[in-house]
Amino acid sequence: MKVSPNYNLRQAILDSGIQIDSSCGGVGTCGRCLAKVNEGKVKTKKTGLISPGKKEKGYVLSCLSKVQSDLIIEIPRQRKARAKIVDGVFAEIKSKKYSDINRSEISSVQIKPWIKKEAITVEKPSLSYGTSDLYRLKKSVREKLGIENCIVPIHLTRKLPRVLREKNWEITVTADKENATLIDIQPGKTGSKCYGLALDIGTTSLVIYLVDLGNGKIISTESEYNPQIKFGEDIINRIIYAGKKGGLEKLREIVVDSINNMIWKLLFNSRIDADNIVSLMVAGNSTMMHLFYGVSPRYIREEPYVTVANKFPGSTASEVNIKHIKNAYVYSIQGVASYLGGDITSGILATDMFKKEELTLFMDLGTNGELVVGNSEWMMGASCSAGPAFEGGGVKCGIRAVDGAIEKVSIDQRTYKCQVEVIGGGKPAGICGSGLIDVIGEMYLKGVIDRKGKFNQEIGNKYLKCEDKICHYVLVNGRDSANRRDIYISEVDIDNLIRAKAAIYAGIKTLLEEVDLNVDDLEKIYIAGGLGRHLYVKNAIVIGMLPDVEVKKYFFLGNTSVTGAYLSLLSEDKYKQSSDIADHITYIELSVNMKFMDRYVAGLFLPYTDMKDFPSVEESLYSPDKKIKSRFK
Ligand code: FES
């Protein structure tokens, strides 16, 4: 390919269509956009993220490099394992690990979709009854569907005279009762069968269900990674990219392309007539929703951190560039604030917490930790930035929770050799968020690291490798890994994880203290999001990320965002409830909260500065081997 001199090397790689890991979005802090310059010259900025050995071999961080001549470069194989994301209701219902909270919400929903498709007969005009076609259509809609003064958009008004006369004044109308708007008109009786799509736009993945609106059956599902990942793994980096020239359009275009692709696959696999798909319900965090609608998310990141809209107005599919389903209307789930979006409202809707008296904490753990605490009387929410570590980002050997990811680790107390469990079996390719939490918990309990997350060099751990004062602990030797490279964890990785877990726990503590409660008052803790699926709660408590309460209080819910979108699609009441939930949550801005900052700093130790917060961890440090305790002094 041809680029101009001084062109950014990472951008050139992306322009050529090659995917390159870029967790930090190209600001030179993640160290993952490596390229090896085999021939030619680049001008590159200094970085401590590449070892001297690699530098000598010609490796550079592509985001920090500018093209100076013709080049031949090599891009190391990316660590991402190939896998399909299995997520959502199907996976949850099949898996015993999941509680039946979502299931009971799903089975109790009264199917009452607010999009109606019905055949009606419109009165013929005559010399004595010479009212307009539009007037007579509205009259019939009022009489048959009970919608007063329905809005008939101009594109339907244009085809109205033909549609009315084609089958002798018999037509089928599709109407949105909630917004008193006609979605489609077709000549004759085309049947009342109609379908909807429930879509979750996550920062990491996209999940979509095709739903029969008559009986609530999920006919088919599709999932894909959010292709925006290559422009930054977390929302802050996406917002930064959206602010660049053409960035917003690019981010919108690639996510909409992926959604169109998924819709096409659903239609192809189910053989359902696209004309019968009448609605698309979208849930996502505030930044993802802005990007989907092509609205600048810039002010989400700038003080005082406001959205352009917490709920986007309904639109036709074509207005938001959704193809294949031209008759569908697009709706969104209302969010609460900049960092507490419609995905969380949707998640709360999928649980019973807004109907019960029990004090419940709902957490969605991903690149952001979103938290809501409360019950049927009140709810309070906050969000804290955890960074991409829990999704395998910002960690050298991190990958997402897909086949080939290490999800569980145990360390032999005598030899310090690791035993790993891999998602899907087979050879490991990297370590995912839950595996990272597990390994840090294990390392701490077995004395491999101290309370600050620094390696203990005195224990004779032969799996600890140090080069130029940079140490890393080899979990899996290259011989046994899928990529033929060692899978290891370094002190920098541990640092990233400790900062992420400190933010989550500080968020929980601060939120509870705002209402004079503490973690012991919690009766249930719901964990949503992909991380929960493989999380070993005990070790999440050991590292001080989750409150030290009885493990039986924890419930894993999986992708509640798509579940809430699915429920809203099926029931007018549920859709209204989702807006009520969003209106009901009081949002606390943690980024300017001094108590949060204090708690965060206190959380930069394992498990926490004050061990009294984690009595069960303190106890396990004494047993079974009292010698272990001395290592933590
Ligand atoms: S260091 Fe280059 S993309 Fe992160």
mmCIF file of C-alpha atoms in Angstrom, residues 79-305:
data_model
loop_
_atom_site.group_PDB
_atom_site.id
_atom_site.type_symbol
_atom_site.label_atom_id
_atom_site.label_comp_id
_atom_site.label_asym_id
_atom_site.label_seq_id
_atom_site.Cartn_x
_atom_site.Cartn_y
_atom_site.Cartn_z
ATOM 1 C CA ARG A 79 -3.279 -13.378 20.759
ATOM 2 C CA LYS A 80 -6.992 -13.379 20.120
ATOM 3 C CA ALA A 81 -8.282 -16.943 20.032
ATOM 4 C CA ARG A 82 -10.823 -17.796 17.388
ATOM 5 C CA ALA A 83 -14.178 -18.408 18.946
ATOM 6 C CA LYS A 84 -17.796 -17.590 18.798
ATOM 7 C CA ILE A 85 -19.164 -15.637 21.695
ATOM 8 C CA VAL A 86 -21.873 -17.723 23.240
ATOM 9 C CA ASP A 87 -23.947 -15.393 25.249
ATOM 10 C CA GLY A 88 -27.421 -14.511 26.283
ATOM 11 C CA VAL A 89 -30.543 -16.320 27.310
ATOM 12 C CA PHE A 90 -29.805 -19.629 25.593
ATOM 13 C CA ALA A 91 -26.426 -20.030 27.200
ATOM 14 C CA GLU A 92 -27.716 -18.907 30.571
ATOM 15 C CA ILE A 93 -30.660 -21.236 30.659
ATOM 16 C CA LYS A 94 -28.544 -24.200 29.679
ATOM 17 C CA SER A 95 -25.848 -23.453 32.210
ATOM 18 C CA LYS A 96 -26.267 -24.595 35.784
ATOM 19 C CA LYS A 97 -23.856 -21.900 36.919
ATOM 20 C CA TYR A 98 -26.514 -19.290 36.333
ATOM 21 C CA SER A 99 -29.222 -18.499 38.803
ATOM 22 C CA ASP A 100 -32.783 -18.681 37.640
ATOM 23 C CA ILE A 101 -33.413 -15.002 38.233
ATOM 24 C CA ASN A 102 -33.387 -14.092 34.557
ATOM 25 C CA ARG A 103 -35.321 -17.217 33.738
ATOM 26 C CA SER A 104 -38.181 -16.335 36.095
ATOM 27 C CA GLU A 105 -38.339 -12.789 34.713
ATOM 28 C CA ILE A 106 -38.417 -14.188 31.196
ATOM 29 C CA SER A 107 -41.073 -16.793 31.869
ATOM 30 C CA SER A 108 -43.298 -14.374 33.798
ATOM 31 C CA VAL A 109 -43.391 -11.718 31.105
ATOM 32 C CA GLN A 110 -46.840 -11.122 29.686
ATOM 33 C CA ILE A 111 -46.466 -10.973 25.956
ATOM 34 C CA LYS A 112 -48.069 -7.698 25.025
ATOM 35 C CA PRO A 113 -46.024 -6.190 22.235
ATOM 36 C CA TRP A 114 -46.746 -2.592 21.505
ATOM 37 C CA ILE A 115 -46.110 -3.052 17.823
ATOM 38 C CA LYS A 116 -49.295 -4.392 16.270
ATOM 39 C CA LYS A 117 -49.845 -5.798 12.842
ATOM 40 C CA GLU A 118 -53.471 -6.126 11.781
ATOM 41 C CA ALA A 119 -55.651 -6.327 8.713
ATOM 42 C CA ILE A 120 -58.206 -3.532 8.442
ATOM 43 C CA THR A 121 -60.728 -2.355 5.880
ATOM 44 C CA VAL A 122 -60.733 1.331 5.053
ATOM 45 C CA GLU A 123 -63.987 2.908 3.960
ATOM 46 C CA LYS A 124 -64.317 3.642 0.244
ATOM 47 C CA PRO A 125 -64.711 7.280 -0.731
ATOM 48 C CA SER A 126 -67.852 8.367 -2.532
ATOM 49 C CA LEU A 127 -69.410 11.554 -3.785
ATOM 50 C CA SER A 128 -71.355 11.822 -0.554
ATOM 51 C CA TYR A 129 -68.317 10.796 1.611
ATOM 52 C CA GLY A 130 -65.462 12.623 -0.040
ATOM 53 C CA THR A 131 -62.967 12.777 2.825
ATOM 54 C CA SER A 132 -59.258 12.223 2.131
ATOM 55 C CA ASP A 133 -57.586 8.788 2.025
ATOM 56 C CA LEU A 134 -55.512 9.783 5.032
ATOM 57 C CA TYR A 135 -58.549 10.794 7.079
ATOM 58 C CA ARG A 136 -60.306 7.506 6.365
ATOM 59 C CA LEU A 137 -57.170 5.497 7.155
ATOM 60 C CA LYS A 138 -56.775 7.207 10.535
ATOM 61 C CA LYS A 139 -60.444 6.618 11.312
ATOM 62 C CA SER A 140 -60.109 2.872 10.640
ATOM 63 C CA VAL A 141 -56.900 2.664 12.695
ATOM 64 C CA ARG A 142 -58.656 4.352 15.617
ATOM 65 C CA GLU A 143 -61.641 2.003 15.412
ATOM 66 C CA LYS A 144 -59.663 -1.226 14.953
ATOM 67 C CA LEU A 145 -56.440 -0.635 16.893
ATOM 68 C CA GLY A 146 -57.584 1.988 19.389
ATOM 69 C CA ILE A 147 -54.882 4.487 18.383
ATOM 70 C CA GLU A 148 -56.077 8.081 18.441
ATOM 71 C CA ASN A 149 -54.630 10.546 15.936
ATOM 72 C CA CYS A 150 -51.978 8.206 14.652
ATOM 73 C CA ILE A 151 -49.019 9.720 12.850
ATOM 74 C CA VAL A 152 -48.603 8.573 9.262
ATOM 75 C CA PRO A 153 -45.068 9.400 8.087
ATOM 76 C CA ILE A 154 -44.680 10.980 4.674
ATOM 77 C CA HIS A 155 -43.109 7.884 3.065
ATOM 78 C CA LEU A 156 -46.264 5.914 3.946
ATOM 79 C CA THR A 157 -48.561 8.743 2.845
ATOM 80 C CA ARG A 158 -46.828 8.618 -0.544
ATOM 81 C CA LYS A 159 -47.723 4.981 -1.097
ATOM 82 C CA LEU A 160 -51.153 5.200 0.576
ATOM 83 C CA PRO A 161 -53.341 5.754 -2.552
ATOM 84 C CA ARG A 162 -51.844 2.730 -4.327
ATOM 85 C CA VAL A 163 -51.918 0.425 -1.283
ATOM 86 C CA LEU A 164 -55.572 1.271 -0.495
ATOM 87 C CA ARG A 165 -56.827 0.604 -3.993
ATOM 88 C CA GLU A 166 -54.713 -2.433 -4.879
ATOM 89 C CA LYS A 167 -56.770 -4.933 -2.862
ATOM 90 C CA ASN A 168 -60.068 -3.119 -2.784
ATOM 91 C CA TRP A 169 -59.499 -1.114 0.455
ATOM 92 C CA GLU A 170 -58.246 -4.127 2.416
ATOM 93 C CA ILE A 171 -54.846 -3.375 3.934
ATOM 94 C CA THR A 172 -52.516 -4.635 6.664
ATOM 95 C CA VAL A 173 -51.132 -1.973 8.975
ATOM 96 C CA THR A 174 -48.193 -2.212 11.359
ATOM 97 C CA ALA A 175 -48.498 0.345 14.124
ATOM 98 C CA ASP A 176 -46.456 1.475 17.094
ATOM 99 C CA LYS A 177 -49.053 1.918 19.830
ATOM 100 C CA GLU A 178 -46.609 3.523 22.238
ATOM 101 C CA ASN A 179 -45.804 6.380 19.862
ATOM 102 C CA ALA A 180 -49.131 6.340 17.970
ATOM 103 C CA THR A 181 -47.247 5.980 14.694
ATOM 104 C CA LEU A 182 -47.836 3.808 11.645
ATOM 105 C CA ILE A 183 -44.763 1.788 10.727
ATOM 106 C CA ASP A 184 -45.974 0.155 7.542
ATOM 107 C CA ILE A 185 -48.981 -0.388 5.296
ATOM 108 C CA GLN A 186 -49.324 -3.224 2.819
ATOM 109 C CA PRO A 187 -52.131 -4.093 0.387
ATOM 110 C CA GLY A 188 -54.452 -6.989 1.348
ATOM 111 C CA LYS A 189 -54.259 -9.335 4.325
ATOM 112 C CA THR A 190 -50.636 -10.321 4.814
ATOM 113 C CA GLY A 191 -51.139 -12.098 8.147
ATOM 114 C CA SER A 192 -50.407 -10.935 11.652
ATOM 115 C CA LYS A 193 -47.046 -12.713 12.032
ATOM 116 C CA CYS A 194 -44.403 -10.251 13.082
ATOM 117 C CA TYR A 195 -40.930 -10.430 14.537
ATOM 118 C CA GLY A 196 -38.548 -8.184 16.388
ATOM 119 C CA LEU A 197 -34.831 -7.967 17.086
ATOM 120 C CA ALA A 198 -33.261 -7.365 20.506
ATOM 121 C CA LEU A 199 -29.729 -5.992 20.253
ATOM 122 C CA ASP A 200 -27.069 -5.346 22.859
ATOM 123 C CA ILE A 201 -24.234 -3.105 21.691
ATOM 124 C CA GLY A 202 -21.479 -3.815 24.175
ATOM 125 C CA THR A 203 -18.056 -2.199 24.206
ATOM 126 C CA THR A 204 -16.592 -5.640 23.491
ATOM 127 C CA SER A 205 -19.336 -7.643 21.834
ATOM 128 C CA LEU A 206 -22.586 -7.382 19.917
ATOM 129 C CA VAL A 207 -25.413 -9.818 20.644
ATOM 130 C CA ILE A 208 -28.712 -9.983 18.780
ATOM 131 C CA TYR A 209 -31.865 -12.126 19.136
ATOM 132 C CA LEU A 210 -34.528 -12.703 16.532
ATOM 133 C CA VAL A 211 -37.838 -12.946 18.403
ATOM 134 C CA ASP A 212 -41.341 -14.045 17.420
ATOM 135 C CA LEU A 213 -43.471 -11.224 18.835
ATOM 136 C CA GLY A 214 -46.553 -13.454 18.906
ATOM 137 C CA ASN A 215 -45.237 -16.041 21.364
ATOM 138 C CA GLY A 216 -41.933 -14.634 22.645
ATOM 139 C CA LYS A 217 -39.884 -17.462 21.157
ATOM 140 C CA ILE A 218 -36.245 -16.666 20.448
ATOM 141 C CA ILE A 219 -35.828 -18.047 16.957
ATOM 142 C CA SER A 220 -32.159 -17.434 16.442
ATOM 143 C CA THR A 221 -29.224 -15.499 17.900
ATOM 144 C CA GLU A 222 -26.002 -14.057 16.556
ATOM 145 C CA SER A 223 -22.987 -12.535 18.257
ATOM 146 C CA GLU A 224 -19.793 -10.860 17.122
ATOM 147 C CA TYR A 225 -17.016 -8.787 18.549
ATOM 148 C CA ASN A 226 -17.602 -5.087 18.380
ATOM 149 C CA PRO A 227 -15.283 -4.141 15.492
ATOM 150 C CA GLN A 228 -14.614 -0.763 17.127
ATOM 151 C CA ILE A 229 -12.200 -2.609 19.444
ATOM 152 C CA LYS A 230 -9.358 -1.962 17.039
ATOM 153 C CA PHE A 231 -9.764 1.761 17.722
ATOM 154 C CA GLY A 232 -9.538 1.314 21.495
ATOM 155 C CA GLU A 233 -10.722 -1.321 23.933
ATOM 156 C CA ASP A 234 -12.477 0.956 26.377
ATOM 157 C CA ILE A 235 -15.005 3.706 25.920
ATOM 158 C CA ILE A 236 -12.604 6.549 26.702
ATOM 159 C CA ASN A 237 -10.344 5.562 23.808
ATOM 160 C CA ARG A 238 -13.374 5.268 21.514
ATOM 161 C CA ILE A 239 -14.498 8.769 22.508
ATOM 162 C CA ILE A 240 -10.995 10.061 21.776
ATOM 163 C CA TYR A 241 -11.031 8.361 18.383
ATOM 164 C CA ALA A 242 -14.519 9.715 17.634
ATOM 165 C CA GLY A 243 -13.110 13.217 18.146
ATOM 166 C CA LYS A 244 -10.546 12.739 15.364
ATOM 167 C CA LYS A 245 -11.306 13.773 11.792
ATOM 168 C CA GLY A 246 -13.749 11.244 10.345
ATOM 169 C CA GLY A 247 -13.514 9.174 13.549
ATOM 170 C CA LEU A 248 -17.183 9.335 14.545
ATOM 171 C CA GLU A 249 -18.335 8.344 11.052
ATOM 172 C CA LYS A 250 -15.829 5.489 10.950
ATOM 173 C CA LEU A 251 -16.866 4.089 14.350
ATOM 174 C CA ARG A 252 -20.513 4.332 13.400
ATOM 175 C CA GLU A 253 -20.011 2.766 10.006
ATOM 176 C CA ILE A 254 -18.119 -0.291 11.227
ATOM 177 C CA VAL A 255 -20.507 -1.118 14.056
ATOM 178 C CA VAL A 256 -23.571 -0.657 11.838
ATOM 179 C CA ASP A 257 -21.935 -2.858 9.165
ATOM 180 C CA SER A 258 -21.462 -5.607 11.741
ATOM 181 C CA ILE A 259 -25.063 -5.300 12.917
ATOM 182 C CA ASN A 260 -26.287 -5.474 9.303
ATOM 183 C CA ASN A 261 -24.167 -8.546 8.799
ATOM 184 C CA MET A 262 -25.664 -10.218 11.869
ATOM 185 C CA ILE A 263 -29.205 -9.339 10.753
ATOM 186 C CA TRP A 264 -28.509 -10.812 7.343
ATOM 187 C CA LYS A 265 -27.298 -14.069 8.959
ATOM 188 C CA LEU A 266 -30.394 -14.233 11.183
ATOM 189 C CA LEU A 267 -32.669 -13.792 8.181
ATOM 190 C CA PHE A 268 -30.759 -16.293 6.101
ATOM 191 C CA ASN A 269 -30.742 -18.956 8.818
ATOM 192 C CA SER A 270 -34.364 -18.525 9.859
ATOM 193 C CA ARG A 271 -35.815 -18.003 6.343
ATOM 194 C CA ILE A 272 -38.094 -15.347 7.796
ATOM 195 C CA ASP A 273 -39.407 -12.696 5.426
ATOM 196 C CA ALA A 274 -37.557 -9.467 6.261
ATOM 197 C CA ASP A 275 -40.800 -7.515 5.678
ATOM 198 C CA ASN A 276 -42.231 -9.165 8.797
ATOM 199 C CA ILE A 277 -39.538 -7.752 11.078
ATOM 200 C CA VAL A 278 -41.181 -4.730 12.616
ATOM 201 C CA SER A 279 -38.926 -3.567 15.417
ATOM 202 C CA LEU A 280 -35.362 -3.410 16.643
ATOM 203 C CA MET A 281 -34.810 -2.727 20.357
ATOM 204 C CA VAL A 282 -31.307 -1.517 21.182
ATOM 205 C CA ALA A 283 -29.580 -1.454 24.557
ATOM 206 C CA GLY A 284 -26.043 -0.290 25.163
ATOM 207 C CA ASN A 285 -23.927 1.958 27.302
ATOM 208 C CA SER A 286 -24.227 5.683 26.652
ATOM 209 C CA THR A 287 -21.097 5.912 24.492
ATOM 210 C CA MET A 288 -22.083 2.935 22.333
ATOM 211 C CA MET A 289 -25.554 4.425 21.830
ATOM 212 C CA HIS A 290 -24.109 7.786 20.785
ATOM 213 C CA LEU A 291 -21.816 6.072 18.294
ATOM 214 C CA PHE A 292 -24.635 3.898 16.934
ATOM 215 C CA TYR A 293 -26.807 6.960 16.317
ATOM 216 C CA GLY A 294 -23.870 8.950 14.915
ATOM 217 C CA VAL A 295 -24.008 11.500 17.738
ATOM 218 C CA SER A 296 -20.764 12.882 19.154
ATOM 219 C CA PRO A 297 -19.957 11.341 22.558
ATOM 220 C CA ARG A 298 -17.406 14.097 23.274
ATOM 221 C CA TYR A 299 -19.178 15.652 26.275
ATOM 222 C CA ILE A 300 -19.458 12.303 28.039
ATOM 223 C CA ARG A 301 -15.747 12.649 28.718
ATOM 224 C CA GLU A 302 -15.597 16.355 29.524
ATOM 225 C CA GLU A 303 -16.671 17.842 32.820
ATOM 226 C CA PRO A 304 -19.542 17.996 33.822
ATOM 227 C CA TYR A 305 -19.858 14.692 31.869
#
